[in-house]
Amino acid sequence: MNKKCQIFTPKDYVEELLNSVGYTQNLYGKKILENSCGDGNILTSVVQRYIDDCKANGLSRTRIKNGLEKDVYGIEIDEKQYERCLHNLNEILTQNNIKKVKWKIYNNDYLHWNENVEFQYIVGNPPYITYSELNKNEQLYVKNNFKTCAKGKFDYCYAFIEKSIRSLAADGKMSYLVPSSIFKTVFGYNLRIFMCSYISEIKDYTQVKIFDKALVKSSIMILNKQREQNVLKYRDMTLGTQIEIPIESLEDKWLFSEKSEKRQHRFGDYFKVSHVVATLLNKAYILPDGTYREVENGFICGNHTIEREIVKSTDTPRTLRYNKHEKIIFPYTYNNGRIVHFADGEFERLYPGAAAYLNGFREDLDKRQSDNSAKWYEYGRSQALNDINNSKLLISTVATNDIDVYELDQECIPYAGMYIVEKGDTNKYTLKDAIKILRSDEFKEYVFKVGIPISGRSVRITSKDVENFMFDEVI
Ligand SMILES: C[S@@+](CC[C@H](N)C(=O)[O-])C[C@H]1O[C@@H](n2cnc3c(N)ncnc32)[C@H](O)[C@@H]1O
Protein backbone atom coordinates (compact mmCIF):
# COMPACT_ATOMS: atom_id res chain seq x y z
CA MET A 1 0.00 0.00 0.00
CA ASN A 2 1.37 3.34 -1.01
CA LYS A 3 1.25 5.58 2.09
CA LYS A 4 2.12 8.70 0.13
CA CYS A 5 -1.55 9.07 -0.79
CA GLN A 6 -2.65 9.33 2.85
CA ILE A 7 -3.21 13.05 2.91
CA PHE A 8 -6.48 13.91 4.57
CA THR A 9 -9.00 16.53 3.59
CA PRO A 10 -9.14 19.77 5.63
CA LYS A 11 -12.45 20.30 7.44
CA ASP A 12 -13.81 23.20 5.37
CA TYR A 13 -13.32 21.17 2.17
CA VAL A 14 -15.10 18.23 3.81
CA GLU A 15 -18.10 20.48 4.39
CA GLU A 16 -17.90 21.80 0.82
CA LEU A 17 -17.81 18.23 -0.55
CA LEU A 18 -20.97 17.35 1.37
CA ASN A 19 -22.78 20.59 0.56
CA SER A 20 -21.88 20.17 -3.10
CA VAL A 21 -24.02 17.04 -3.43
CA GLY A 22 -26.74 18.38 -1.16
CA TYR A 23 -25.99 16.01 1.72
CA THR A 24 -27.90 18.34 3.96
CA GLN A 25 -31.43 17.14 4.70
CA ASN A 26 -33.81 14.20 4.49
CA LEU A 27 -30.86 11.84 4.69
CA TYR A 28 -32.58 8.85 6.28
CA GLY A 29 -32.85 5.95 3.79
CA LYS A 30 -30.27 7.42 1.39
CA LYS A 31 -27.06 5.49 0.95
CA ILE A 32 -23.73 7.25 1.04
CA LEU A 33 -20.25 5.84 0.30
CA GLU A 34 -16.77 7.14 1.11
CA ASN A 35 -14.58 4.69 -0.78
CA SER A 36 -11.15 5.66 0.54
CA CYS A 37 -12.19 6.85 3.97
CA GLY A 38 -8.84 7.01 5.78
CA ASP A 39 -9.40 7.76 9.47
CA GLY A 40 -12.99 8.84 8.81
CA ASN A 41 -12.27 12.50 8.30
CA ILE A 42 -15.21 12.85 5.92
CA LEU A 43 -17.34 10.06 7.39
CA THR A 44 -17.48 11.66 10.85
CA SER A 45 -19.07 14.75 9.26
CA VAL A 46 -21.40 12.49 7.27
CA VAL A 47 -22.53 10.70 10.43
CA GLN A 48 -22.97 13.91 12.41
CA ARG A 49 -25.06 15.42 9.61
CA TYR A 50 -27.11 12.23 9.38
CA ILE A 51 -27.84 12.21 13.11
CA ASP A 52 -28.67 15.94 13.22
CA ASP A 53 -31.00 15.63 10.26
CA CYS A 54 -32.75 12.55 11.62
CA LYS A 55 -33.22 14.27 14.96
CA ALA A 56 -34.62 17.35 13.23
CA ASN A 57 -37.10 15.05 11.48
CA GLY A 58 -38.13 13.56 14.82
CA LEU A 59 -36.63 10.07 14.38
CA SER A 60 -35.95 7.99 17.49
CA ARG A 61 -32.38 7.07 18.50
CA THR A 62 -33.09 3.43 17.66
CA ARG A 63 -34.20 4.35 14.15
CA ILE A 64 -31.15 6.54 13.73
CA LYS A 65 -28.91 3.63 14.82
CA ASN A 66 -30.67 1.29 12.35
CA GLY A 67 -30.42 3.93 9.63
CA LEU A 68 -26.69 4.38 10.14
CA GLU A 69 -26.27 0.60 9.80
CA LYS A 70 -28.05 0.60 6.43
CA ASP A 71 -27.07 3.89 4.89
CA VAL A 72 -23.43 4.73 5.65
CA TYR A 73 -20.66 2.85 3.83
CA GLY A 74 -16.90 3.30 4.03
CA ILE A 75 -13.92 1.45 2.60
CA GLU A 76 -10.28 1.79 3.58
CA ILE A 77 -7.42 -0.42 2.52
CA ASP A 78 -5.04 0.44 5.36
CA GLU A 79 -5.88 -1.48 8.52
CA LYS A 80 -4.54 1.17 10.88
CA GLN A 81 -6.58 3.95 9.26
CA TYR A 82 -9.61 1.66 9.20
CA GLU A 83 -9.33 1.03 12.96
CA ARG A 84 -8.97 4.76 13.57
CA CYS A 85 -12.01 5.40 11.43
CA LEU A 86 -14.15 2.98 13.48
CA HIS A 87 -12.89 4.58 16.66
CA ASN A 88 -13.71 8.10 15.41
CA LEU A 89 -17.19 7.10 14.26
CA ASN A 90 -17.91 5.44 17.61
CA GLU A 91 -16.87 8.67 19.33
CA ILE A 92 -19.57 10.49 17.37
CA LEU A 93 -22.11 7.91 18.57
CA THR A 94 -21.09 8.44 22.18
CA GLN A 95 -21.31 12.21 21.81
CA ASN A 96 -24.83 11.82 20.44
CA ASN A 97 -25.96 9.20 22.91
CA ILE A 98 -26.57 6.56 20.25
CA LYS A 99 -26.02 2.85 20.85
CA LYS A 100 -23.32 0.79 19.17
CA VAL A 101 -23.73 0.59 15.41
CA LYS A 102 -22.76 -2.39 13.25
CA TRP A 103 -20.95 -0.22 10.73
CA LYS A 104 -20.74 -1.00 7.04
CA ILE A 105 -17.13 0.14 7.09
CA TYR A 106 -14.80 -2.33 5.38
CA ASN A 107 -11.07 -2.87 5.54
CA ASN A 108 -10.82 -3.61 1.84
CA ASP A 109 -9.48 -2.53 -1.54
CA TYR A 110 -12.27 -0.51 -3.16
CA LEU A 111 -11.21 -1.42 -6.66
CA HIS A 112 -11.67 -5.13 -5.78
CA TRP A 113 -14.83 -4.62 -3.74
CA ASN A 114 -17.77 -6.34 -5.41
CA GLU A 115 -20.87 -5.61 -3.39
CA ASN A 116 -23.76 -4.74 -5.59
CA VAL A 117 -25.08 -1.60 -3.93
CA GLU A 118 -26.25 1.64 -5.52
CA PHE A 119 -25.59 4.92 -3.77
CA GLN A 120 -27.44 8.22 -3.70
CA TYR A 121 -24.20 9.92 -2.65
CA ILE A 122 -20.50 9.17 -3.10
CA VAL A 123 -18.04 11.61 -1.62
CA GLY A 124 -14.32 11.50 -1.16
CA ASN A 125 -10.76 12.40 -1.78
CA PRO A 126 -9.45 9.35 -3.59
CA PRO A 127 -5.82 8.22 -3.55
CA TYR A 128 -3.78 9.93 -6.28
CA ILE A 129 -1.01 7.56 -7.29
CA THR A 130 0.85 7.99 -10.54
CA TYR A 131 1.24 5.05 -12.91
CA SER A 132 4.91 4.61 -12.20
CA GLU A 133 4.32 4.53 -8.42
CA LEU A 134 1.91 1.59 -8.73
CA ASN A 135 3.32 -1.89 -8.56
CA LYS A 136 3.20 -4.02 -11.71
CA ASN A 137 0.24 -6.16 -10.55
CA GLU A 138 -1.87 -3.13 -9.72
CA GLN A 139 -0.97 -1.46 -13.01
CA LEU A 140 -2.23 -4.55 -14.85
CA TYR A 141 -5.36 -5.01 -12.75
CA VAL A 142 -6.43 -1.41 -13.19
CA LYS A 143 -5.59 -1.37 -16.89
CA ASN A 144 -7.65 -4.51 -17.52
CA ASN A 145 -10.67 -3.56 -15.44
CA PHE A 146 -11.25 0.15 -16.03
CA LYS A 147 -11.78 1.60 -19.46
CA THR A 148 -10.56 5.02 -18.37
CA CYS A 149 -7.21 3.36 -17.64
CA ALA A 150 -6.94 1.07 -20.66
CA LYS A 151 -4.35 3.25 -22.37
CA GLY A 152 -1.31 5.19 -21.26
CA LYS A 153 -0.05 6.31 -17.90
CA PHE A 154 -3.28 6.71 -15.98
CA ASP A 155 -3.47 7.85 -12.37
CA TYR A 156 -4.95 5.41 -9.83
CA CYS A 157 -7.69 7.94 -9.00
CA TYR A 158 -9.19 7.53 -12.50
CA ALA A 159 -10.29 4.00 -11.57
CA PHE A 160 -11.92 5.31 -8.38
CA ILE A 161 -13.83 7.90 -10.41
CA GLU A 162 -14.99 5.36 -12.99
CA LYS A 163 -16.09 2.79 -10.41
CA SER A 164 -17.88 5.45 -8.33
CA ILE A 165 -19.85 6.79 -11.27
CA ARG A 166 -20.90 3.24 -12.16
CA SER A 167 -22.24 2.57 -8.68
CA LEU A 168 -24.31 5.73 -8.38
CA ALA A 169 -28.08 5.22 -8.23
CA ALA A 170 -30.15 6.78 -11.00
CA ASP A 171 -30.66 9.88 -8.85
CA GLY A 172 -27.11 9.63 -7.44
CA LYS A 173 -24.56 12.42 -7.12
CA MET A 174 -20.90 12.38 -6.29
CA SER A 175 -18.36 14.97 -5.26
CA TYR A 176 -14.66 14.27 -5.30
CA LEU A 177 -11.62 16.33 -4.44
CA VAL A 178 -9.23 15.67 -7.33
CA PRO A 179 -5.98 17.00 -8.78
CA SER A 180 -6.88 19.73 -11.29
CA SER A 181 -4.47 18.16 -13.77
CA ILE A 182 -7.05 15.49 -14.68
CA PHE A 183 -8.94 18.10 -16.73
CA LYS A 184 -5.98 18.64 -19.01
CA THR A 185 -3.44 15.85 -18.87
CA VAL A 186 -2.97 13.77 -22.03
CA PHE A 187 -3.51 10.47 -20.23
CA GLY A 188 -6.77 11.73 -18.72
CA TYR A 189 -8.39 11.92 -22.16
CA ASN A 190 -10.42 8.70 -21.80
CA LEU A 191 -11.45 9.69 -18.30
CA ARG A 192 -12.73 13.05 -19.58
CA ILE A 193 -14.69 11.32 -22.34
CA PHE A 194 -16.22 9.03 -19.71
CA MET A 195 -17.05 11.90 -17.34
CA CYS A 196 -18.58 14.09 -20.07
CA SER A 197 -22.04 12.57 -19.58
CA TYR A 198 -22.06 13.19 -15.83
CA ILE A 199 -19.94 16.20 -14.93
CA SER A 200 -22.05 19.09 -13.73
CA GLU A 201 -19.82 21.40 -11.71
CA ILE A 202 -16.18 22.15 -11.01
CA LYS A 203 -15.04 24.24 -8.06
CA ASP A 204 -11.51 25.25 -8.86
CA TYR A 205 -9.04 25.87 -6.05
CA THR A 206 -5.94 25.99 -8.24
CA GLN A 207 -4.88 29.29 -6.70
CA VAL A 208 -5.13 27.81 -3.22
CA LYS A 209 -2.76 25.39 -1.56
CA ILE A 210 -5.20 22.99 0.07
CA PHE A 211 -2.64 20.52 1.31
CA ASP A 212 0.34 21.90 3.18
CA LYS A 213 2.68 19.11 2.23
CA ALA A 214 1.51 18.29 -1.26
CA LEU A 215 2.07 20.48 -4.27
CA VAL A 216 -1.07 19.17 -5.91
CA LYS A 217 -3.48 21.78 -7.26
CA SER A 218 -7.00 20.65 -6.49
CA SER A 219 -10.61 21.03 -7.51
CA ILE A 220 -13.89 19.65 -6.29
CA MET A 221 -15.85 18.07 -9.11
CA ILE A 222 -19.49 17.18 -8.90
CA LEU A 223 -21.05 14.52 -11.10
CA ASN A 224 -24.70 13.54 -11.48
CA LYS A 225 -25.77 10.14 -12.75
CA GLN A 226 -28.58 11.99 -14.55
CA ARG A 227 -27.47 15.51 -15.30
CA GLU A 228 -30.40 17.77 -16.01
CA GLN A 229 -28.75 20.34 -18.23
CA ASN A 230 -26.01 20.00 -20.77
CA VAL A 231 -23.82 22.61 -19.15
CA LEU A 232 -20.85 22.50 -16.85
CA LYS A 233 -20.78 25.15 -14.13
CA TYR A 234 -17.21 26.25 -13.56
CA ARG A 235 -16.43 28.24 -10.44
CA ASP A 236 -13.10 29.84 -9.69
CA MET A 237 -13.18 29.74 -5.90
CA THR A 238 -10.42 32.32 -5.53
CA LEU A 239 -11.84 34.93 -7.85
CA GLY A 240 -15.42 34.09 -6.90
CA THR A 241 -16.46 33.94 -10.56
CA GLN A 242 -18.75 31.45 -12.27
CA ILE A 243 -19.33 30.60 -15.91
CA GLU A 244 -21.46 28.02 -17.67
CA ILE A 245 -19.79 25.97 -20.37
CA PRO A 246 -21.88 23.92 -22.82
CA ILE A 247 -20.77 20.29 -22.51
CA GLU A 248 -20.50 19.91 -26.30
CA SER A 249 -17.87 22.65 -26.38
CA LEU A 250 -15.48 20.70 -24.13
CA GLU A 251 -12.56 19.59 -26.27
CA ASP A 252 -9.56 17.28 -25.74
CA LYS A 253 -8.49 19.37 -22.81
CA TRP A 254 -11.17 20.98 -20.69
CA LEU A 255 -10.58 24.71 -20.83
CA PHE A 256 -12.60 26.80 -18.49
CA SER A 257 -13.29 30.13 -20.11
CA GLU A 258 -15.99 31.55 -22.24
CA LYS A 259 -14.99 31.03 -25.85
CA SER A 260 -13.06 34.00 -27.11
CA GLU A 261 -13.85 35.18 -30.60
CA LYS A 262 -12.37 32.81 -33.16
CA ARG A 263 -8.84 33.68 -34.20
CA GLN A 264 -7.73 32.80 -37.70
CA HIS A 265 -4.35 31.09 -37.70
CA ARG A 266 -3.08 28.00 -35.95
CA PHE A 267 0.55 28.34 -34.84
CA GLY A 268 1.24 24.70 -35.75
CA ASP A 269 0.23 25.31 -39.39
CA TYR A 270 3.28 27.54 -39.80
CA PHE A 271 5.75 26.25 -37.20
CA LYS A 272 6.78 22.86 -35.96
CA VAL A 273 7.16 22.58 -32.20
CA SER A 274 9.15 19.62 -30.84
CA HIS A 275 10.54 18.48 -27.56
CA VAL A 276 14.34 18.60 -27.63
CA VAL A 277 16.75 15.68 -27.68
CA ALA A 278 16.61 13.28 -24.76
CA THR A 279 20.05 11.89 -23.99
CA LEU A 280 18.59 10.03 -20.97
CA LEU A 281 21.96 10.57 -19.27
CA ASN A 282 22.90 14.24 -19.42
CA LYS A 283 25.90 13.86 -17.15
CA ALA A 284 27.62 11.74 -19.82
CA TYR A 285 27.02 14.13 -22.74
CA ILE A 286 26.95 17.63 -21.26
CA LEU A 287 30.21 19.41 -20.56
CA PRO A 288 29.40 22.36 -18.28
CA ASP A 289 31.65 25.43 -18.13
CA GLY A 290 34.77 24.73 -16.11
CA THR A 291 34.74 20.96 -16.62
CA TYR A 292 36.83 21.02 -19.81
CA ARG A 293 39.79 22.81 -21.32
CA GLU A 294 39.58 23.82 -24.97
CA VAL A 295 42.61 22.95 -27.11
CA GLU A 296 43.13 23.04 -30.85
CA ASN A 297 41.79 19.62 -31.70
CA GLY A 298 39.09 19.39 -29.08
CA PHE A 299 38.13 19.51 -25.43
CA ILE A 300 40.14 17.96 -22.65
CA CYS A 301 37.99 16.33 -19.98
CA GLY A 302 39.93 14.43 -17.34
CA ASN A 303 42.27 12.08 -19.20
CA HIS A 304 40.41 12.28 -22.50
CA THR A 305 40.50 14.64 -25.43
CA ILE A 306 37.06 14.71 -26.98
CA GLU A 307 37.35 15.44 -30.71
CA ARG A 308 36.19 18.91 -31.77
CA GLU A 309 33.99 17.66 -34.66
CA ILE A 310 31.84 15.68 -32.26
CA VAL A 311 31.16 18.52 -29.81
CA LYS A 312 28.52 21.23 -30.28
CA SER A 313 27.30 24.13 -28.25
CA THR A 314 24.15 23.47 -26.26
CA ASP A 315 21.56 25.48 -24.36
CA THR A 316 18.49 25.09 -22.24
CA PRO A 317 16.03 27.78 -21.16
CA ARG A 318 17.78 27.66 -17.79
CA THR A 319 21.37 28.07 -19.03
CA LEU A 320 20.20 30.92 -21.25
CA ARG A 321 18.45 32.64 -18.38
CA TYR A 322 21.58 32.41 -16.25
CA ASN A 323 23.92 33.06 -19.17
CA LYS A 324 25.83 29.81 -18.74
CA HIS A 325 27.62 28.13 -21.61
CA GLU A 326 27.83 24.40 -22.04
CA LYS A 327 28.97 21.93 -24.68
CA ILE A 328 27.34 18.68 -25.68
CA ILE A 329 28.86 15.54 -27.19
CA PHE A 330 26.91 14.96 -30.39
CA PRO A 331 27.61 11.42 -31.64
CA TYR A 332 25.97 11.86 -35.06
CA THR A 333 26.64 13.71 -38.26
CA TYR A 334 24.46 15.42 -40.88
CA ASN A 335 24.26 14.86 -44.60
CA ASN A 336 22.21 17.40 -46.60
CA GLY A 337 20.49 18.42 -43.40
CA ARG A 338 19.45 14.83 -42.56
CA ILE A 339 20.77 13.12 -39.47
CA VAL A 340 23.22 10.26 -40.14
CA HIS A 341 24.02 7.54 -37.59
CA PHE A 342 27.52 6.12 -37.64
CA ALA A 343 27.94 2.58 -38.94
CA ASP A 344 28.98 -0.15 -36.50
CA GLY A 345 32.45 0.57 -35.12
CA GLU A 346 32.78 3.83 -37.07
CA PHE A 347 32.19 6.17 -34.12
CA GLU A 348 34.76 4.35 -31.97
CA ARG A 349 37.27 4.39 -34.89
CA LEU A 350 36.81 8.04 -35.93
CA TYR A 351 36.42 9.51 -32.44
CA PRO A 352 38.41 7.35 -30.01
CA GLY A 353 38.68 10.18 -27.46
CA ALA A 354 34.89 10.72 -27.28
CA ALA A 355 34.26 6.96 -27.29
CA ALA A 356 36.70 6.44 -24.39
CA TYR A 357 35.16 9.35 -22.47
CA LEU A 358 31.61 8.01 -22.91
CA ASN A 359 32.79 4.52 -22.05
CA GLY A 360 33.51 5.85 -18.58
CA PHE A 361 29.68 6.11 -18.19
CA ARG A 362 29.07 2.74 -19.82
CA GLU A 363 27.17 1.07 -17.03
CA ASP A 364 24.67 3.95 -16.73
CA LEU A 365 24.42 4.35 -20.49
CA ASP A 366 23.49 0.68 -20.86
CA LYS A 367 20.83 0.98 -18.15
CA ARG A 368 18.85 3.69 -20.01
CA GLN A 369 15.46 2.81 -21.46
CA SER A 370 16.60 3.91 -24.89
CA ASP A 371 14.97 3.51 -28.31
CA ASN A 372 15.54 -0.05 -29.49
CA SER A 373 17.77 1.05 -32.35
CA ALA A 374 19.99 3.36 -30.24
CA LYS A 375 23.65 2.36 -30.07
CA TRP A 376 25.34 2.44 -26.68
CA TYR A 377 26.96 5.86 -27.25
CA GLU A 378 23.89 7.50 -28.88
CA TYR A 379 21.20 9.56 -27.15
CA GLY A 380 18.40 7.52 -25.60
CA ARG A 381 15.79 9.13 -27.86
CA SER A 382 16.67 10.53 -31.22
CA GLN A 383 13.18 11.70 -32.29
CA ALA A 384 14.10 15.39 -32.28
CA LEU A 385 17.31 15.23 -34.26
CA ASN A 386 16.17 15.74 -37.84
CA ASP A 387 14.70 19.21 -37.56
CA ILE A 388 17.05 20.50 -34.93
CA ASN A 389 19.74 21.33 -37.48
CA ASN A 390 17.95 24.59 -38.36
CA SER A 391 17.66 28.11 -37.05
CA LYS A 392 15.22 27.72 -34.20
CA LEU A 393 13.59 29.18 -31.13
CA LEU A 394 13.66 27.63 -27.70
CA ILE A 395 10.99 27.92 -25.02
CA SER A 396 10.53 26.20 -21.70
CA THR A 397 7.89 23.55 -20.98
CA VAL A 398 7.20 25.38 -17.72
CA ALA A 399 5.87 28.94 -17.64
CA THR A 400 5.85 30.98 -14.46
CA ASN A 401 5.41 34.66 -15.19
CA ASP A 402 6.48 35.60 -18.67
CA ILE A 403 7.12 33.35 -21.61
CA ASP A 404 10.84 33.44 -22.35
CA VAL A 405 11.69 32.88 -25.99
CA TYR A 406 15.29 32.41 -27.14
CA GLU A 407 16.82 32.38 -30.62
CA LEU A 408 19.32 29.59 -31.24
CA ASP A 409 21.86 29.05 -34.02
CA GLN A 410 21.45 26.23 -36.45
CA GLU A 411 24.33 24.27 -34.83
CA CYS A 412 23.16 24.58 -31.25
CA ILE A 413 21.68 21.38 -29.80
CA PRO A 414 19.35 22.24 -26.88
CA TYR A 415 18.72 19.46 -24.35
CA ALA A 416 15.79 20.90 -22.36
CA GLY A 417 12.63 22.72 -23.43
CA MET A 418 10.85 22.78 -26.79
CA TYR A 419 12.25 24.10 -30.02
CA ILE A 420 10.41 25.74 -32.85
CA VAL A 421 11.34 25.73 -36.53
CA GLU A 422 9.60 27.14 -39.59
CA LYS A 423 7.49 24.68 -41.56
CA GLY A 424 8.69 24.55 -45.18
CA ASP A 425 10.57 27.22 -47.14
CA THR A 426 7.57 29.18 -48.34
CA ASN A 427 6.28 29.95 -44.91
CA LYS A 428 4.12 33.04 -44.65
CA TYR A 429 5.57 33.70 -41.21
CA THR A 430 9.21 33.78 -40.07
CA LEU A 431 10.83 32.95 -36.75
CA LYS A 432 10.81 36.71 -36.02
CA ASP A 433 7.01 36.58 -36.30
CA ALA A 434 6.96 33.51 -34.07
CA ILE A 435 8.85 35.46 -31.40
CA LYS A 436 6.23 38.22 -31.49
CA ILE A 437 3.42 35.67 -31.28
CA LEU A 438 4.99 33.79 -28.38
CA ARG A 439 5.70 36.97 -26.46
CA SER A 440 2.17 38.32 -26.93
CA ASP A 441 -0.26 38.75 -24.04
CA GLU A 442 -2.71 36.49 -25.88
CA PHE A 443 -0.21 33.63 -25.89
CA LYS A 444 0.57 34.15 -22.22
CA GLU A 445 -3.11 34.11 -21.34
CA TYR A 446 -3.55 30.95 -23.41
CA VAL A 447 -0.62 29.19 -21.72
CA PHE A 448 -2.07 29.78 -18.27
CA LYS A 449 -5.41 28.49 -19.49
CA VAL A 450 -4.23 25.25 -21.13
CA GLY A 451 -1.17 24.56 -18.95
CA ILE A 452 -1.29 21.98 -16.20
CA PRO A 453 -0.76 23.76 -12.88
CA ILE A 454 2.35 22.63 -11.05
CA SER A 455 4.06 24.15 -8.04
CA GLY A 456 3.66 27.82 -7.15
CA ARG A 457 2.24 29.88 -10.02
CA SER A 458 3.80 27.68 -12.70
CA VAL A 459 2.10 25.63 -15.39
CA ARG A 460 3.44 22.92 -17.67
CA ILE A 461 2.71 23.00 -21.39
CA THR A 462 3.32 20.57 -24.25
CA SER A 463 4.41 21.03 -27.86
CA LYS A 464 0.81 20.27 -28.93
CA ASP A 465 -0.43 23.14 -26.76
CA VAL A 466 1.90 25.56 -28.52
CA GLU A 467 0.95 24.23 -31.96
CA ASN A 468 -2.76 24.59 -31.15
CA PHE A 469 -2.48 28.30 -30.28
CA MET A 470 -4.66 30.43 -32.55
CA PHE A 471 -3.49 33.91 -33.51
CA ASP A 472 -4.50 36.79 -35.75
CA GLU A 473 -2.22 38.71 -38.09
CA VAL A 474 1.22 39.51 -36.70
CA ILE A 475 1.89 43.23 -36.46
C1 LIG B 1 -6.11 11.01 0.02
S1 LIG B 1 -6.47 9.89 1.34
C2 LIG B 1 -8.06 10.46 1.75
C3 LIG B 1 -8.57 10.02 3.06
C4 LIG B 1 -9.96 10.57 3.41
N1 LIG B 1 -10.89 10.23 2.36
C5 LIG B 1 -9.90 12.09 3.55
O1 LIG B 1 -10.31 12.78 2.62
O2 LIG B 1 -9.43 12.61 4.55
C6 LIG B 1 -6.70 8.41 0.45
C7 LIG B 1 -6.98 7.17 1.28
O3 LIG B 1 -7.20 6.07 0.39
C8 LIG B 1 -6.69 4.90 0.95
N2 LIG B 1 -6.56 3.94 -0.16
C9 LIG B 1 -5.55 3.80 -1.04
N3 LIG B 1 -5.81 2.83 -1.92
C10 LIG B 1 -7.04 2.34 -1.60
C11 LIG B 1 -7.87 1.31 -2.16
N4 LIG B 1 -7.50 0.62 -3.23
N5 LIG B 1 -9.07 1.07 -1.58
C12 LIG B 1 -9.47 1.79 -0.49
N6 LIG B 1 -8.73 2.76 0.08
C13 LIG B 1 -7.53 3.04 -0.47
C14 LIG B 1 -5.41 5.37 1.61
O4 LIG B 1 -4.99 4.47 2.61
C15 LIG B 1 -5.83 6.73 2.17
O5 LIG B 1 -6.29 6.58 3.49
Short mmCIF file of C-alpha atoms and ligand atoms in Angstrom, two decimals, residues 1-10 14 17 34-43 75-79 81 106 108-112 123-129 138 156 160 177 211, ligand 1:
data_model
loop_
_atom_site.label_atom_id
_atom_site.label_comp_id
_atom_site.label_asym_id
_atom_site.label_seq_id
_atom_site.Cartn_x
_atom_site.Cartn_y
_atom_site.Cartn_z
CA MET A 1 0.00 0.00 0.00
CA ASN A 2 1.37 3.34 -1.01
CA LYS A 3 1.25 5.58 2.09
CA LYS A 4 2.12 8.70 0.13
CA CYS A 5 -1.55 9.07 -0.79
CA GLN A 6 -2.65 9.33 2.85
CA ILE A 7 -3.21 13.05 2.91
CA PHE A 8 -6.48 13.91 4.57
CA THR A 9 -9.00 16.53 3.59
CA PRO A 10 -9.14 19.77 5.63
CA VAL A 14 -15.10 18.23 3.81
CA LEU A 17 -17.81 18.23 -0.55
CA GLU A 34 -16.77 7.14 1.11
CA ASN A 35 -14.58 4.69 -0.78
CA SER A 36 -11.15 5.66 0.54
CA CYS A 37 -12.19 6.85 3.97
CA GLY A 38 -8.84 7.01 5.78
CA ASP A 39 -9.40 7.76 9.47
CA GLY A 40 -12.99 8.84 8.81
CA ASN A 41 -12.27 12.50 8.30
CA ILE A 42 -15.21 12.85 5.92
CA LEU A 43 -17.34 10.06 7.39
CA ILE A 75 -13.92 1.45 2.60
CA GLU A 76 -10.28 1.79 3.58
CA ILE A 77 -7.42 -0.42 2.52
CA ASP A 78 -5.04 0.44 5.36
CA GLU A 79 -5.88 -1.48 8.52
CA GLN A 81 -6.58 3.95 9.26
CA TYR A 106 -14.80 -2.33 5.38
CA ASN A 108 -10.82 -3.61 1.84
CA ASP A 109 -9.48 -2.53 -1.54
CA TYR A 110 -12.27 -0.51 -3.16
CA LEU A 111 -11.21 -1.42 -6.66
CA HIS A 112 -11.67 -5.13 -5.78
CA VAL A 123 -18.04 11.61 -1.62
CA GLY A 124 -14.32 11.50 -1.16
CA ASN A 125 -10.76 12.40 -1.78
CA PRO A 126 -9.45 9.35 -3.59
CA PRO A 127 -5.82 8.22 -3.55
CA TYR A 128 -3.78 9.93 -6.28
CA ILE A 129 -1.01 7.56 -7.29
CA GLU A 138 -1.87 -3.13 -9.72
CA TYR A 156 -4.95 5.41 -9.83
CA PHE A 160 -11.92 5.31 -8.38
CA LEU A 177 -11.62 16.33 -4.44
CA PHE A 211 -2.64 20.52 1.31
C1 LIG B 1 -6.11 11.01 0.02
S1 LIG B 1 -6.47 9.89 1.34
C2 LIG B 1 -8.06 10.46 1.75
C3 LIG B 1 -8.57 10.02 3.06
C4 LIG B 1 -9.96 10.57 3.41
N1 LIG B 1 -10.89 10.23 2.36
C5 LIG B 1 -9.90 12.09 3.55
O1 LIG B 1 -10.31 12.78 2.62
O2 LIG B 1 -9.43 12.61 4.55
C6 LIG B 1 -6.70 8.41 0.45
C7 LIG B 1 -6.98 7.17 1.28
O3 LIG B 1 -7.20 6.07 0.39
C8 LIG B 1 -6.69 4.90 0.95
N2 LIG B 1 -6.56 3.94 -0.16
C9 LIG B 1 -5.55 3.80 -1.04
N3 LIG B 1 -5.81 2.83 -1.92
C10 LIG B 1 -7.04 2.34 -1.60
C11 LIG B 1 -7.87 1.31 -2.16
N4 LIG B 1 -7.50 0.62 -3.23
N5 LIG B 1 -9.07 1.07 -1.58
C12 LIG B 1 -9.47 1.79 -0.49
N6 LIG B 1 -8.73 2.76 0.08
C13 LIG B 1 -7.53 3.04 -0.47
C14 LIG B 1 -5.41 5.37 1.61
O4 LIG B 1 -4.99 4.47 2.61
C15 LIG B 1 -5.83 6.73 2.17
O5 LIG B 1 -6.29 6.58 3.49
#
